[in-house]
mmCIF file of C-alpha atoms and ligand atoms in Angstrom:
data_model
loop_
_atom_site.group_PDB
_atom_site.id
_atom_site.type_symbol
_atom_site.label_atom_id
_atom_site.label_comp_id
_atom_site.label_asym_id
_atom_site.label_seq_id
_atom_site.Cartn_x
_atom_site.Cartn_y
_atom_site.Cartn_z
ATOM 1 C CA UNK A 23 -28.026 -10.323 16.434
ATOM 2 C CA UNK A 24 -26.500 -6.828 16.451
ATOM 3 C CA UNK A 25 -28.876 -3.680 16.757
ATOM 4 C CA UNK A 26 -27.600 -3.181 12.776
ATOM 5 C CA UNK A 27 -29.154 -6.559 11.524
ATOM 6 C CA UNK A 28 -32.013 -5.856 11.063
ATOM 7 C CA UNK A 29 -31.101 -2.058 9.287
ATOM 8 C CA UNK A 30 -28.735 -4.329 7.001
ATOM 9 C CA UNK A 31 -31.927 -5.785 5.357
ATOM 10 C CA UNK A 32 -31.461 -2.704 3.381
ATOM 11 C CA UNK A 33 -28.860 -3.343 0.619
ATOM 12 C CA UNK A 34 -26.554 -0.806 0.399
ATOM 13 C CA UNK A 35 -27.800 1.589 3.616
ATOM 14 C CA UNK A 36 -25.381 4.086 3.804
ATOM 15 C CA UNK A 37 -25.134 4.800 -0.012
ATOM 16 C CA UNK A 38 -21.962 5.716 -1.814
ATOM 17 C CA UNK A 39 -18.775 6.422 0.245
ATOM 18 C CA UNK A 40 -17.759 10.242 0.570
ATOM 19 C CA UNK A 41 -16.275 11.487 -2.841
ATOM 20 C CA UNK A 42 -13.678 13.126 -0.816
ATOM 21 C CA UNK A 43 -12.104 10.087 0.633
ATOM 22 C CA UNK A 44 -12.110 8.277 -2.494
ATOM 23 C CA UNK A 45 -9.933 11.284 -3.934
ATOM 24 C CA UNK A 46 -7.974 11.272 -0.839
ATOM 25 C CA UNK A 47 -7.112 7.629 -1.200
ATOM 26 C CA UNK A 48 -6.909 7.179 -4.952
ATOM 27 C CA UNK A 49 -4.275 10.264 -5.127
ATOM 28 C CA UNK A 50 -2.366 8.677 -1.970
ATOM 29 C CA UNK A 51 0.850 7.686 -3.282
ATOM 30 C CA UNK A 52 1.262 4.634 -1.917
ATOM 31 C CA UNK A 53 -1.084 1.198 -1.404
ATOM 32 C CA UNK A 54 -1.236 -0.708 1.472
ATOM 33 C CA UNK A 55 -2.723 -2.844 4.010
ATOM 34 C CA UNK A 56 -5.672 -0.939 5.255
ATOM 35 C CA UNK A 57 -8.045 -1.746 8.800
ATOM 36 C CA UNK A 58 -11.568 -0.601 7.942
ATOM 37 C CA UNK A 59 -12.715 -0.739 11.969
ATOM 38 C CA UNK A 60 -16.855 -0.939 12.015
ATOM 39 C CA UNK A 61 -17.030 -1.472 8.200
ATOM 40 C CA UNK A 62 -21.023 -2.018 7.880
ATOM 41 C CA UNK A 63 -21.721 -3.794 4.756
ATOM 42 C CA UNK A 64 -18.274 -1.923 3.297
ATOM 43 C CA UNK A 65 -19.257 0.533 1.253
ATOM 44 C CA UNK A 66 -15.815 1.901 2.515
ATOM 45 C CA UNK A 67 -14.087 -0.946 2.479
ATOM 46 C CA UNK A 68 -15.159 -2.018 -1.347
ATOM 47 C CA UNK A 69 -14.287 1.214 -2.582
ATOM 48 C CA UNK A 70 -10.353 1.107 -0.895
ATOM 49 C CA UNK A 71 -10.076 -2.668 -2.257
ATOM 50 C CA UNK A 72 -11.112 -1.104 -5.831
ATOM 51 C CA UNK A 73 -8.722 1.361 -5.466
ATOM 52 C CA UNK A 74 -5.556 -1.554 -4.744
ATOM 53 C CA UNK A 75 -5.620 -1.676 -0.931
ATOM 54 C CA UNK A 76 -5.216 -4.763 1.165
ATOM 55 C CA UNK A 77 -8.072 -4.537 3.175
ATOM 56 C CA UNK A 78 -9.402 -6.284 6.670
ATOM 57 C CA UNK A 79 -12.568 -5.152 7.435
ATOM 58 C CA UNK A 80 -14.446 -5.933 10.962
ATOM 59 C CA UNK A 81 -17.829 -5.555 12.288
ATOM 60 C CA UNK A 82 -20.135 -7.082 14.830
ATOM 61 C CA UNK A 83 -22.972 -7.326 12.416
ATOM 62 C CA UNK A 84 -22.421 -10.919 10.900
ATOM 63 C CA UNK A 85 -25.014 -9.789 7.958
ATOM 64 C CA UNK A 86 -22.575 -6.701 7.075
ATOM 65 C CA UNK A 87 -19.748 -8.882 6.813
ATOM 66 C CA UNK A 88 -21.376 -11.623 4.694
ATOM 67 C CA UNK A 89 -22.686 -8.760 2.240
ATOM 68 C CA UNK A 90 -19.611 -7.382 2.568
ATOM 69 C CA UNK A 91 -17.804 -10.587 0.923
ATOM 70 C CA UNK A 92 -20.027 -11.340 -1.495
ATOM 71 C CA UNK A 93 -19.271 -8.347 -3.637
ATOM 72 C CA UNK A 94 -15.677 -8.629 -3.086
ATOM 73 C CA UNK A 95 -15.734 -12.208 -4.326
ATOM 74 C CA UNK A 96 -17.989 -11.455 -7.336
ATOM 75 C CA UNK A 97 -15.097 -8.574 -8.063
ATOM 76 C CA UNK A 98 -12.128 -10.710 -6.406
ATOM 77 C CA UNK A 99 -11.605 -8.092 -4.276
ATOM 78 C CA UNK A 100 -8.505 -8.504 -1.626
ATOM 79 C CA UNK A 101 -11.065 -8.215 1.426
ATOM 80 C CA UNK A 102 -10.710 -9.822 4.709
ATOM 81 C CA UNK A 103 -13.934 -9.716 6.894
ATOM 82 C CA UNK A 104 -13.959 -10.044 11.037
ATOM 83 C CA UNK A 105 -16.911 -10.437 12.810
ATOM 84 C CA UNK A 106 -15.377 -8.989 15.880
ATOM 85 C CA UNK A 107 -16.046 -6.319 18.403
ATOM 86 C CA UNK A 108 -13.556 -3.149 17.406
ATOM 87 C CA UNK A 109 -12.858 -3.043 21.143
ATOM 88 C CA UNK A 110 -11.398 -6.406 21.724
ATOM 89 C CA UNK A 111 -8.999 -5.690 18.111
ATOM 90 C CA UNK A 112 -5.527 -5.648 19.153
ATOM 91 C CA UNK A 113 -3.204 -5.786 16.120
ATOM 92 C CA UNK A 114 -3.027 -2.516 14.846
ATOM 93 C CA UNK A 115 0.800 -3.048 14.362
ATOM 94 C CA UNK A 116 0.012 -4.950 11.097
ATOM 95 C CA UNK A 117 -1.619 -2.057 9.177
ATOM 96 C CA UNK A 118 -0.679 0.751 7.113
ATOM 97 C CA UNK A 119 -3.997 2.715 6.960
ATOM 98 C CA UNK A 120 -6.661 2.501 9.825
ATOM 99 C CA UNK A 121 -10.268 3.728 8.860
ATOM 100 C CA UNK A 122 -12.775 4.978 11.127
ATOM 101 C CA UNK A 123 -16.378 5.779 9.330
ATOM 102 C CA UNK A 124 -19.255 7.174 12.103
ATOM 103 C CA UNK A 125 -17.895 5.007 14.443
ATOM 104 C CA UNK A 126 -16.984 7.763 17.088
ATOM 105 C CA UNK A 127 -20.037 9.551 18.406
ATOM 106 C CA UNK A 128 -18.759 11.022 21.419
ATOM 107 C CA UNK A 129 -21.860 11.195 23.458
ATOM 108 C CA UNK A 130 -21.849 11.468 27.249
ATOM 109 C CA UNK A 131 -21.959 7.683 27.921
ATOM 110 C CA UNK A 132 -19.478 6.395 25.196
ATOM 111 C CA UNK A 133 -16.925 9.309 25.381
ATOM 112 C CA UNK A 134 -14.664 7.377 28.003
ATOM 113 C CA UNK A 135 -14.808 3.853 25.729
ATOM 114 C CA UNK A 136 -14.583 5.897 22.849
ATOM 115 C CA UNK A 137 -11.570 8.306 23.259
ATOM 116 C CA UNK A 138 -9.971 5.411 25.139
ATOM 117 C CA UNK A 139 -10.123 3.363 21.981
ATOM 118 C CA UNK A 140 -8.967 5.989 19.594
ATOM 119 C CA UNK A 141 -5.852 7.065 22.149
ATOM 120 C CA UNK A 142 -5.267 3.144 22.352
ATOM 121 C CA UNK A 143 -4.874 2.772 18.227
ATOM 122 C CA UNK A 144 -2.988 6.604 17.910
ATOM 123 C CA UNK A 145 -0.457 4.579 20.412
ATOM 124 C CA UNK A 146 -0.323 1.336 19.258
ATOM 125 C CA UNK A 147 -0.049 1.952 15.310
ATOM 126 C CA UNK A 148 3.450 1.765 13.837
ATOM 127 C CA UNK A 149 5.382 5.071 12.383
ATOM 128 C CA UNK A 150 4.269 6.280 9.132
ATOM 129 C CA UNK A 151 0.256 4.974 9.723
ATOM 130 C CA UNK A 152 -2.290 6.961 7.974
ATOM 131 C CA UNK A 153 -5.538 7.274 10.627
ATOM 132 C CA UNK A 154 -8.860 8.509 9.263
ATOM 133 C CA UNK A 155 -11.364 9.636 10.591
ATOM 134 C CA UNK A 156 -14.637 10.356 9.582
ATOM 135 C CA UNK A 157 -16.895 11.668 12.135
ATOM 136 C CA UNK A 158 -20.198 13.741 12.164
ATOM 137 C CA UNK A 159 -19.632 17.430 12.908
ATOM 138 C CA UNK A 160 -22.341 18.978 15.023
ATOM 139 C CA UNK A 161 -22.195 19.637 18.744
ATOM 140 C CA UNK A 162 -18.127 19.346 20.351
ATOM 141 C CA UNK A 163 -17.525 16.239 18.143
ATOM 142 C CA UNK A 164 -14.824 17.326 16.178
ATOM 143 C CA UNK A 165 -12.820 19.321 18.675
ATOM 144 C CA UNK A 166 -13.407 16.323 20.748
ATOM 145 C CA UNK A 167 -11.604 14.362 18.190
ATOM 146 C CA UNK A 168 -8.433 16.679 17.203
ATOM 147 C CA UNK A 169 -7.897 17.468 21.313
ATOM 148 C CA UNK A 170 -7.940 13.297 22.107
ATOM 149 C CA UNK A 171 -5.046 12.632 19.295
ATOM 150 C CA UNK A 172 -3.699 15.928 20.194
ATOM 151 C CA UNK A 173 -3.348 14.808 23.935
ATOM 152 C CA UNK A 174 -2.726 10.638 23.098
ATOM 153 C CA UNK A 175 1.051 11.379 22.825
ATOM 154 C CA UNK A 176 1.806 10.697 19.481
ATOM 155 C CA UNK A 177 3.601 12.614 17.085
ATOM 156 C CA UNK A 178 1.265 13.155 13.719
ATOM 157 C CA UNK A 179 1.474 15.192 10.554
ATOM 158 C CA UNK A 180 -2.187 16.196 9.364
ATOM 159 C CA UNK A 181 -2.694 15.219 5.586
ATOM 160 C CA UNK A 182 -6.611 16.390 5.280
ATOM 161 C CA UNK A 183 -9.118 17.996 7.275
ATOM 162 C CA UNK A 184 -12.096 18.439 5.116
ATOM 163 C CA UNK A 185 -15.805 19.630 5.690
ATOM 164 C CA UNK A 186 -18.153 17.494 3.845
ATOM 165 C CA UNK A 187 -21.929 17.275 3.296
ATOM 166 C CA UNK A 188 -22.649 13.715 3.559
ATOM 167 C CA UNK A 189 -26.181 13.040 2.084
ATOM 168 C CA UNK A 190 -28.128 9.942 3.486
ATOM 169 C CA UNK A 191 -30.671 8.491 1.803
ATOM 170 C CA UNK A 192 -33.961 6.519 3.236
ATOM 171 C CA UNK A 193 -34.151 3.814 0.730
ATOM 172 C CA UNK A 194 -38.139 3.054 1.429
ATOM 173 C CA UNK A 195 -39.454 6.847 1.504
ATOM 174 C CA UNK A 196 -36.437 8.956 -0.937
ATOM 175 C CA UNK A 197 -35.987 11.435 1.650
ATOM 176 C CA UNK A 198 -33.086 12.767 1.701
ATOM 177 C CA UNK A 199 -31.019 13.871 5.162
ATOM 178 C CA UNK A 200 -27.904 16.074 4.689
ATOM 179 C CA UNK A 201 -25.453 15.863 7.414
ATOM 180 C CA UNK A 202 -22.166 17.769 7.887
ATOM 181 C CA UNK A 203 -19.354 15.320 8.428
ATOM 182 C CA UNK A 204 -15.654 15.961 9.222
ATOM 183 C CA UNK A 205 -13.142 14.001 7.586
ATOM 184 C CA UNK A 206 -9.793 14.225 9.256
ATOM 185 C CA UNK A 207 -6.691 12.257 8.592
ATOM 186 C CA UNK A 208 -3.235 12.276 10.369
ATOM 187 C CA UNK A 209 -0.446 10.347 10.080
ATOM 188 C CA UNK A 210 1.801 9.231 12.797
ATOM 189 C CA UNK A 211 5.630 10.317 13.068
HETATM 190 C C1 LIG B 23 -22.947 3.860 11.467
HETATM 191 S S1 LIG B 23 -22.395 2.280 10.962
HETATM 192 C C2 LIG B 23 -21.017 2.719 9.947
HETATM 193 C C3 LIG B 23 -20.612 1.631 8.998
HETATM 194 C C4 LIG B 23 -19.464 1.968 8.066
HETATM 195 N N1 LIG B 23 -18.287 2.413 8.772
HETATM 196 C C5 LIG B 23 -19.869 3.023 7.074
HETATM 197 O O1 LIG B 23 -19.529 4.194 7.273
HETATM 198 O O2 LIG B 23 -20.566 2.663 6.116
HETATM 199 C C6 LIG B 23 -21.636 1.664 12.413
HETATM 200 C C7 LIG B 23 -21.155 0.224 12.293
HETATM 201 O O3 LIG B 23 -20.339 -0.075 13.414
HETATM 202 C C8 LIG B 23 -20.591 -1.381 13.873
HETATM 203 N N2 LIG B 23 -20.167 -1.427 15.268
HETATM 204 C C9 LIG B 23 -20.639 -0.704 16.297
HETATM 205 N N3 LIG B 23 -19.962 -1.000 17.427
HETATM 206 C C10 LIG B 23 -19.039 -1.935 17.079
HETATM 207 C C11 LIG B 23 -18.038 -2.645 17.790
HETATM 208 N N4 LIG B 23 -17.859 -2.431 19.102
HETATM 209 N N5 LIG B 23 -17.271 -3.522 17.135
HETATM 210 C C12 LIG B 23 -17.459 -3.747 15.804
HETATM 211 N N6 LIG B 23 -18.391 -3.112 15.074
HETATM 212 C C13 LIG B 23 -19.178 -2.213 15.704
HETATM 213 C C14 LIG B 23 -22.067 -1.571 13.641
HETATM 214 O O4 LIG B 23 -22.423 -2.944 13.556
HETATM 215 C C15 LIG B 23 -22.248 -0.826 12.315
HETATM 216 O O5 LIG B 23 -22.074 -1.696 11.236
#
């Protein structure tokens, strides 16, 4: 059991995906086959197989996945779901899009794993990926992100770099938390 089992007795946890990467994705011109890396229960993932992407979706939380799937097989949804830990993933080659939703956190005792990982995927995805990122901004956390593709050797076009307010609901009490998030997407040259 994963420390997000027992959180995923909530349906739905992390609400609605951000408005601004639906737009981002329903105006891109092109469909694909998109990695959703630490999906959750998909709320991400869902909304990019509505929108006619070829999604695989992995997670550690067996719970996530499994309520994952059962939406996108009451819609017939092109999901594939991995219970799998993000860091032993090794086939970014095969994707067109790569998704990244609060997985990076950057704090002292991840930054290491955590930059490693995203330098390893900037490297290892083909020409013309699309890599998203979605990543809390308080603290260094975003400048932390932009320098670690900046210095992973890759060539990259930005496409967005948008502030949001993402707003997070506690299902049992209504309160509402409102958290500024950066959503920044690059594609590789
Ligand atoms: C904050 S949640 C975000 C979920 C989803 N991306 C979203 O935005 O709705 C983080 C998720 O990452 C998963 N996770 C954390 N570390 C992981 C790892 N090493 N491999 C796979 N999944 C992981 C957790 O199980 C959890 O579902």
């Amino acid at each position: 059991m994963t420390g997000y089992e027992e959180y995923y007795k909530t349906e739905d946890l992390f609400g609605e995906p951000y408005q601004e990467l639906k737009t981002f994705f329903s105006q891109y011109p092109v469909r694909g086959k998109l990695l959703d890396l630490g999906c959750g229960q998909g709320r991400d993932a869902i909304a990019m197989a509505r929108l006619g992407y070829s999604v695989t979706a992995i997670d550690t939380s067996g719970l996530g996945i499994r309520q994952m799937l059962d939406k996108a097989k009451k819609e017939q949804l092109d999901i594939t779901g991995i219970v799998e830990d993000i860091y032993q993933f090794d086939d970014y080659k095969s994707f067109d899009f790569v998704l990244l939703d609060s997985m990076f956190h950057f704090e002292k005792r991840d930054l290491e794993k955590e930059t490693d990982l995203l330098k390893k995927i900037a490297c290892e995805i083909k020409n013309q990926t699309v890599l998203c990122v979605c990543i809390q901004d308080t603290g260094k956390k975003v400048s932390i992100l932009k320098d670690t593709i900046d210095n992973s050797g890759i060539e990259y076009k930005v496409l967005n770099d948008t502030a949001l307010i993402y707003t997070y609901e506690d299902k049992a009490s209504g309160h509402k938390t409102e958290m500024k998030y950066c959503m920044y997407i690059v594609q590789k040259k």
